[in-house]
Coordinates of C-alpha atoms in Angstrom, one line a residue:
X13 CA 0.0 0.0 0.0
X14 CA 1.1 3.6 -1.5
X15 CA 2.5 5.6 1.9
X16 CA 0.3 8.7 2.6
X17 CA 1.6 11.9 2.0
X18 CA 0.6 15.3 3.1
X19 CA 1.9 18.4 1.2
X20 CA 1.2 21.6 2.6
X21 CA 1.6 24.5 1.0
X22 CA 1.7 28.2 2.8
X23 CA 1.0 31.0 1.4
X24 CA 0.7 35.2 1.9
X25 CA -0.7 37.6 -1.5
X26 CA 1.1 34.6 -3.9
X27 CA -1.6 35.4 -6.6
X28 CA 1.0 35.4 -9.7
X29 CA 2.8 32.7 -8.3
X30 CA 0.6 29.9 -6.2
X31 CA -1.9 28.3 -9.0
X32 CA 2.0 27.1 -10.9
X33 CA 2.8 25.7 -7.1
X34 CA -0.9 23.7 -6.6
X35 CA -0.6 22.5 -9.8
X36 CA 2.4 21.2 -9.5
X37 CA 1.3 19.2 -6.2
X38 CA -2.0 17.9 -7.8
X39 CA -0.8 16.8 -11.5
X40 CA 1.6 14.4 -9.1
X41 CA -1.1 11.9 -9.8
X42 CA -0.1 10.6 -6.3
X43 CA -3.2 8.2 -5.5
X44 CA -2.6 8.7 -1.6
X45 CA -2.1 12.6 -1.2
X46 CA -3.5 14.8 1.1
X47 CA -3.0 18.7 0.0
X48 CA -3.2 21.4 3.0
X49 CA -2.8 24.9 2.4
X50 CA -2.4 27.8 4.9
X51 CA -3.0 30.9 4.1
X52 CA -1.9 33.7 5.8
X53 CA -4.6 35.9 5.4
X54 CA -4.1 36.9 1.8
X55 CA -6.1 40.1 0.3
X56 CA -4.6 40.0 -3.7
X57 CA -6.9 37.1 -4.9
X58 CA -4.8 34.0 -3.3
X59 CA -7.8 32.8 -2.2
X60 CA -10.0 32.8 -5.7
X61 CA -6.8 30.7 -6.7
X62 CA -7.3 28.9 -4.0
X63 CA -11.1 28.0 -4.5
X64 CA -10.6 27.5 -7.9
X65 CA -8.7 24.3 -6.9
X66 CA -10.8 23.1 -3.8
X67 CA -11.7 19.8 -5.3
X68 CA -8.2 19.2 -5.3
X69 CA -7.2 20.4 -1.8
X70 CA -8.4 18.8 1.3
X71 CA -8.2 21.5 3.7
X72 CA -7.2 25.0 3.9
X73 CA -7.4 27.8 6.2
X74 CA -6.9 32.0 5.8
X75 CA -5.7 33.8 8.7
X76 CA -3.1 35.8 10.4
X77 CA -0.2 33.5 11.6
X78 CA 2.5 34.8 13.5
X79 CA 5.3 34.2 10.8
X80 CA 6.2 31.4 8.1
X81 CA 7.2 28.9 11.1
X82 CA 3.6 29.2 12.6
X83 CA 2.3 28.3 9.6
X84 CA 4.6 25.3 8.7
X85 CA 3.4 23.6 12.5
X86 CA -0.4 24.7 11.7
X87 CA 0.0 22.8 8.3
X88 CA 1.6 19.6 10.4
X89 CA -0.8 19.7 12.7
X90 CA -3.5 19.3 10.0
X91 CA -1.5 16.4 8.1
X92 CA -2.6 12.9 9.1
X93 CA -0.2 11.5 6.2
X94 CA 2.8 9.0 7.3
X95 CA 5.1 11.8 5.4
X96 CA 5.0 15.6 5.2
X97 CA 6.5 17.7 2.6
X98 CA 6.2 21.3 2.3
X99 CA 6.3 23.6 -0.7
X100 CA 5.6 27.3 -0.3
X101 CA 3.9 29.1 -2.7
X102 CA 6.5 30.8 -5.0
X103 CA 7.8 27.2 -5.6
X104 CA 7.0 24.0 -7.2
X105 CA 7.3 20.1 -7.0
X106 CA 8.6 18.3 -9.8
X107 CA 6.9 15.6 -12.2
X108 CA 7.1 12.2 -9.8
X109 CA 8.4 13.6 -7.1
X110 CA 5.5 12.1 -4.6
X111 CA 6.6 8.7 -6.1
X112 CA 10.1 9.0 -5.7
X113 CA 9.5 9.6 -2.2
X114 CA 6.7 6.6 -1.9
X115 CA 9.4 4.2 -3.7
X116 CA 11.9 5.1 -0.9
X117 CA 9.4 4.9 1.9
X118 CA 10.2 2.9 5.4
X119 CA 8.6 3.0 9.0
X120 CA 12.4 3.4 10.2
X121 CA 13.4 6.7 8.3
X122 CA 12.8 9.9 10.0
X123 CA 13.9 12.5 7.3
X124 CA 13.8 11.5 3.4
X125 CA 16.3 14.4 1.0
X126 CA 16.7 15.1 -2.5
X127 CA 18.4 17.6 -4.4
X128 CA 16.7 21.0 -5.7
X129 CA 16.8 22.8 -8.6
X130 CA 17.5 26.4 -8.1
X131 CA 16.4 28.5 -11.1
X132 CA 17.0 32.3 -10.9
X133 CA 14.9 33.9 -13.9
X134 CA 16.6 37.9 -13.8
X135 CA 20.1 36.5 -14.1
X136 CA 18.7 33.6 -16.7
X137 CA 20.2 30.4 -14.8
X138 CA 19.7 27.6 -13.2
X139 CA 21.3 24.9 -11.3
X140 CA 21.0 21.7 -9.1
X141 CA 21.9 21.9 -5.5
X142 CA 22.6 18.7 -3.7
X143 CA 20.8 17.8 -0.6
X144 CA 23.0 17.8 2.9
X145 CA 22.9 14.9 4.8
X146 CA 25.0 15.9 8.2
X147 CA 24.3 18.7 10.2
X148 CA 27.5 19.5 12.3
X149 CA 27.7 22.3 14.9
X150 CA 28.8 24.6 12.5
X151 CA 26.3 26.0 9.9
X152 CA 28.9 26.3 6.1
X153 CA 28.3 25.1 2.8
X154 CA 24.9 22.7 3.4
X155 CA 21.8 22.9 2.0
X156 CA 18.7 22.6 4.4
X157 CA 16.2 24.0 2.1
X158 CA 12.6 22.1 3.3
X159 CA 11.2 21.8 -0.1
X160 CA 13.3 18.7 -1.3
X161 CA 12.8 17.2 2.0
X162 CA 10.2 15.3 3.5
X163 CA 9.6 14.4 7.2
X164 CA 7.4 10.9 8.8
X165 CA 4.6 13.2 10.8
X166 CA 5.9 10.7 14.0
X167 CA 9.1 12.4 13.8
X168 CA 7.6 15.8 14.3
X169 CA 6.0 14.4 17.2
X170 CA 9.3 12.8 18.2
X171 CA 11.8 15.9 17.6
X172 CA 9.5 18.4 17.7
X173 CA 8.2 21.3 15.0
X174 CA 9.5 24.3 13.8
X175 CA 10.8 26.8 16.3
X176 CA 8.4 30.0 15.6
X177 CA 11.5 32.2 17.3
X178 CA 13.2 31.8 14.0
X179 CA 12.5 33.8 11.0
X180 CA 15.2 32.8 8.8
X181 CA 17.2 29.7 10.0
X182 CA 14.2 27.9 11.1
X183 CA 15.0 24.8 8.4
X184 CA 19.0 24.7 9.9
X185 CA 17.3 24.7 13.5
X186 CA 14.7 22.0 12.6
X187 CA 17.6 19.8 10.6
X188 CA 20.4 20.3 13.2
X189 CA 18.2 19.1 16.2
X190 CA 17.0 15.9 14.4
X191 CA 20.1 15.0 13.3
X192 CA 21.8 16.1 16.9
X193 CA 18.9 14.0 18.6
X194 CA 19.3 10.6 16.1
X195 CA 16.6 11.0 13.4
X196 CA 17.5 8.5 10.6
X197 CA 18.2 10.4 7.0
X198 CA 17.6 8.8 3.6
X199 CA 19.3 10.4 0.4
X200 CA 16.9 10.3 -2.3
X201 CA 19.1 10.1 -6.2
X202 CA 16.3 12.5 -7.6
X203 CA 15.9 16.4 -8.0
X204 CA 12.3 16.5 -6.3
X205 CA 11.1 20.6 -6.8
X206 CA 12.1 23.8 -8.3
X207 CA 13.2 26.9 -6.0
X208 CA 12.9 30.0 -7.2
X209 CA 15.2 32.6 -6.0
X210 CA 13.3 35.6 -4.9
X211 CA 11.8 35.0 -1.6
X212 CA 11.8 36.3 1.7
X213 CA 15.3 34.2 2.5
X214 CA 16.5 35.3 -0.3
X215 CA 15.6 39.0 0.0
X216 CA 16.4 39.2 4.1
X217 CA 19.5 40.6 5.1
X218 CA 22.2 38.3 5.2
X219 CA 23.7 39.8 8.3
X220 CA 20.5 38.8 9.6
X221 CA 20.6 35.0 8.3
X222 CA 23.9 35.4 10.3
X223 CA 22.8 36.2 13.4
X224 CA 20.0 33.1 13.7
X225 CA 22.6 31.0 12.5
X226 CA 24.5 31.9 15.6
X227 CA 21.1 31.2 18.1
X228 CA 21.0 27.5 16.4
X229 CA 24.5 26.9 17.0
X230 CA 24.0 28.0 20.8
X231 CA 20.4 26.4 21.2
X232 CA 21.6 22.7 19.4
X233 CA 24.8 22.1 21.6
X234 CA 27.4 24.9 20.7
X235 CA 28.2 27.8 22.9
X236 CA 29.8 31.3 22.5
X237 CA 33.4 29.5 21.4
X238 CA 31.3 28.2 18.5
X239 CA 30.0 31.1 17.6
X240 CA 33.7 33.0 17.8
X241 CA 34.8 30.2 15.5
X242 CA 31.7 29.9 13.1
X243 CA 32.3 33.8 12.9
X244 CA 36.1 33.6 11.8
X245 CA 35.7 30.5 9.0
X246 CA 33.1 33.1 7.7
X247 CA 35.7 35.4 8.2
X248 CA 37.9 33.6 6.8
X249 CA 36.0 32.8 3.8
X250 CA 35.2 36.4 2.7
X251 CA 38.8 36.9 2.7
X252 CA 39.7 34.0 0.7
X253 CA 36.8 35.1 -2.1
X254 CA 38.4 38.7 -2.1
X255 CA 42.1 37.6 -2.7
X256 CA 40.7 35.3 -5.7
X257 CA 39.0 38.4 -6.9
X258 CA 41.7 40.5 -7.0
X259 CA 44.0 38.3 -8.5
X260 CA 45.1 38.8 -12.2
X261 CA 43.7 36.2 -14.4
X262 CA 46.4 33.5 -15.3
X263 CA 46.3 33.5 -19.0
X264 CA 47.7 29.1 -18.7
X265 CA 48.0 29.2 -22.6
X266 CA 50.5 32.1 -22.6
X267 CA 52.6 30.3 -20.0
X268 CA 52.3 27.2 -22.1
X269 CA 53.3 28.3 -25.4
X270 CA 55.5 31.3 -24.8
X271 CA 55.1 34.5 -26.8
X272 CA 53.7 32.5 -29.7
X273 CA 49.9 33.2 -28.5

C-alpha cells in the first residue's frame, strides 16, 4: 500500500505565483495525497486561486499567523499523512516527485532528502543543488532547504516542529536538532522541486541570516566559542573570495606556449 503523503503548502498575497505551485502538487497523480494549504490571510486574490482548486485540496485555512514557522506547524498539525513535505507558494514540486518519495518509503526513516533545482529567472540560470545529509555544529556550505525534504509526521511528534523564534534559519534549527537528537536520514538520487530565487530568505538581510545562525548553533549544543569560531571560517572565507578576486587572471595558454599566442 502507496504511503500517505501530506503536502502543505503556505501562502501570503502569492496570486501570480501559487496556481503554478498547486498545480504542481496535484498533476503528481499521487493516488494517496492529502494537499493542506495555509493561508496567511491573503487580500490580492490568493484565495479565488485557491477556490478554484478546492476539489483538489483537502483543507485549507486563511488567517493571520505569526510568521512562516507558525504556519509550517499549523500545516503539520493538519497532516494525518505518514510523510509531510512542504512547498511554499513561490515554488513548485517536480513531475514524480510524490513517487520518488513513496518508492523510498520505510517506517524506520525519519527525514527522506533530495536535491533541488535552483532557477534564478533575472540573471537567466539555473542549477542543481545537492541535498546535505550531516548537520554539524557549524552552519557552512549545506543545503537545508525544506522543499526537497520530506519528514514521517511521528518524527515531528518525536523531535519536535518548527521553532516560531526563528525567522530565517528555522529549516537549519529543525535539521540540526534531528540529526543532533538521532533521526534516521535517507538520500533520495532524484531532483524532487524547483526553488525560485526571490523569496523572503532570499531578500532578508544576510547579516541577519547570520545572526539566527548563531542562536541554532548555541540552542543545538554549541556555545559562545562556537559562535567566535563559526564567525572567523566566515571570516575567513570572505577573505579567501576577495584575494581570488583580486588576482590577475592566469592567461595558462601564454605560459604554455611562450610569446607565440
Amino acid at each position: 500500500m502507496l504511503p500517505k503523503i501530506s503536502v502543505i503548502t503556505i501562502s501570503y498575497n502569492s496570486v501570480g505565483t501559487i496556481e503554478e505551485t498547486i498545480k504542481s502538487v496535484v498533476n503528481q497523480g499521487y493516488e494517496n495525497l492529502e494537499y493542506i494549504i495555509v493561508d496567511g490571510g491573503s487580500t490580492d486574490g490568493t484565495i479565488e486561486i485557491i477556490k478554484k482548486y478546492e476539489p483538489f485540496i483537502h483543507r485549507w485555512v486563511s488567517e493571520k499567523d505569526h510568521g512562516i514557522s507558525d504556519a509550517f506547524n499549523k500545516g503539520i498539525r493538519l497532516s494525518t499523512g505518514d510523510i509531510i513535505g512542504i512547498v511554499n507558494s513561490d515554488d513548485q514540486y517536480l513531475p514524480g516527485a510524490l513517487w520518488k518519495i513513496a518508492e523510498s518509503y520505510s517506517q524506520e526513516i525519519d527525514v527522506y532528502r533530495g536535491s533541488i533545482l535552483i532557477v534564478d529567472s533575472k540573471a537567466s540560470e539555473s542549477y542543481t543543488y545537492e541535498p546535505s545529509m550531516k548537520f554539524g555544529m557549524l552552519p557552512i556550505y549545506i543545503n537545508v532547504c525544506h522543499l526537497p525534504t520530506f519528514i514521517a509526521k511521528r518524527a515531528y511528534e518525536i523531535y519536535g516542529d518548527y521553532d516560531r523564534d526563528f525567522k530565517l534559519a528555522m529549516d537549519l534549527d529543525l535539521l540540526r536538532r534531528f540529526y543532533r537528537k538521532g533521526a534516521k536520514f535517507k538520500r533520495i538520487n532524484a531532483v524532487l522541486g524547483q526553488f525560485n530565487v526571490g523569496g523572503l530568505s532570499t531578500k532578508a538581510g544576510i547579516e541577519n541570516a547570520y545572526k539566527e545562525r548563531e542562536k541554532v548553533i548555541l540552542k543545538n549544543g554549541g556555545n559562545h566559542f562556537w559562535v567566535l569560531i563559526y564567525r572567523w571560517c566566515l571570516a575567513a572565507i570572505d577573505c579567501f573570495k576577495w584575494i581570488i578576486k583580486k588576482m590577475p587572471r592566469i592567461n595558462y595558454k601564454a605560459i604554455r606556449y611562450g610569446n607565440r599566442l
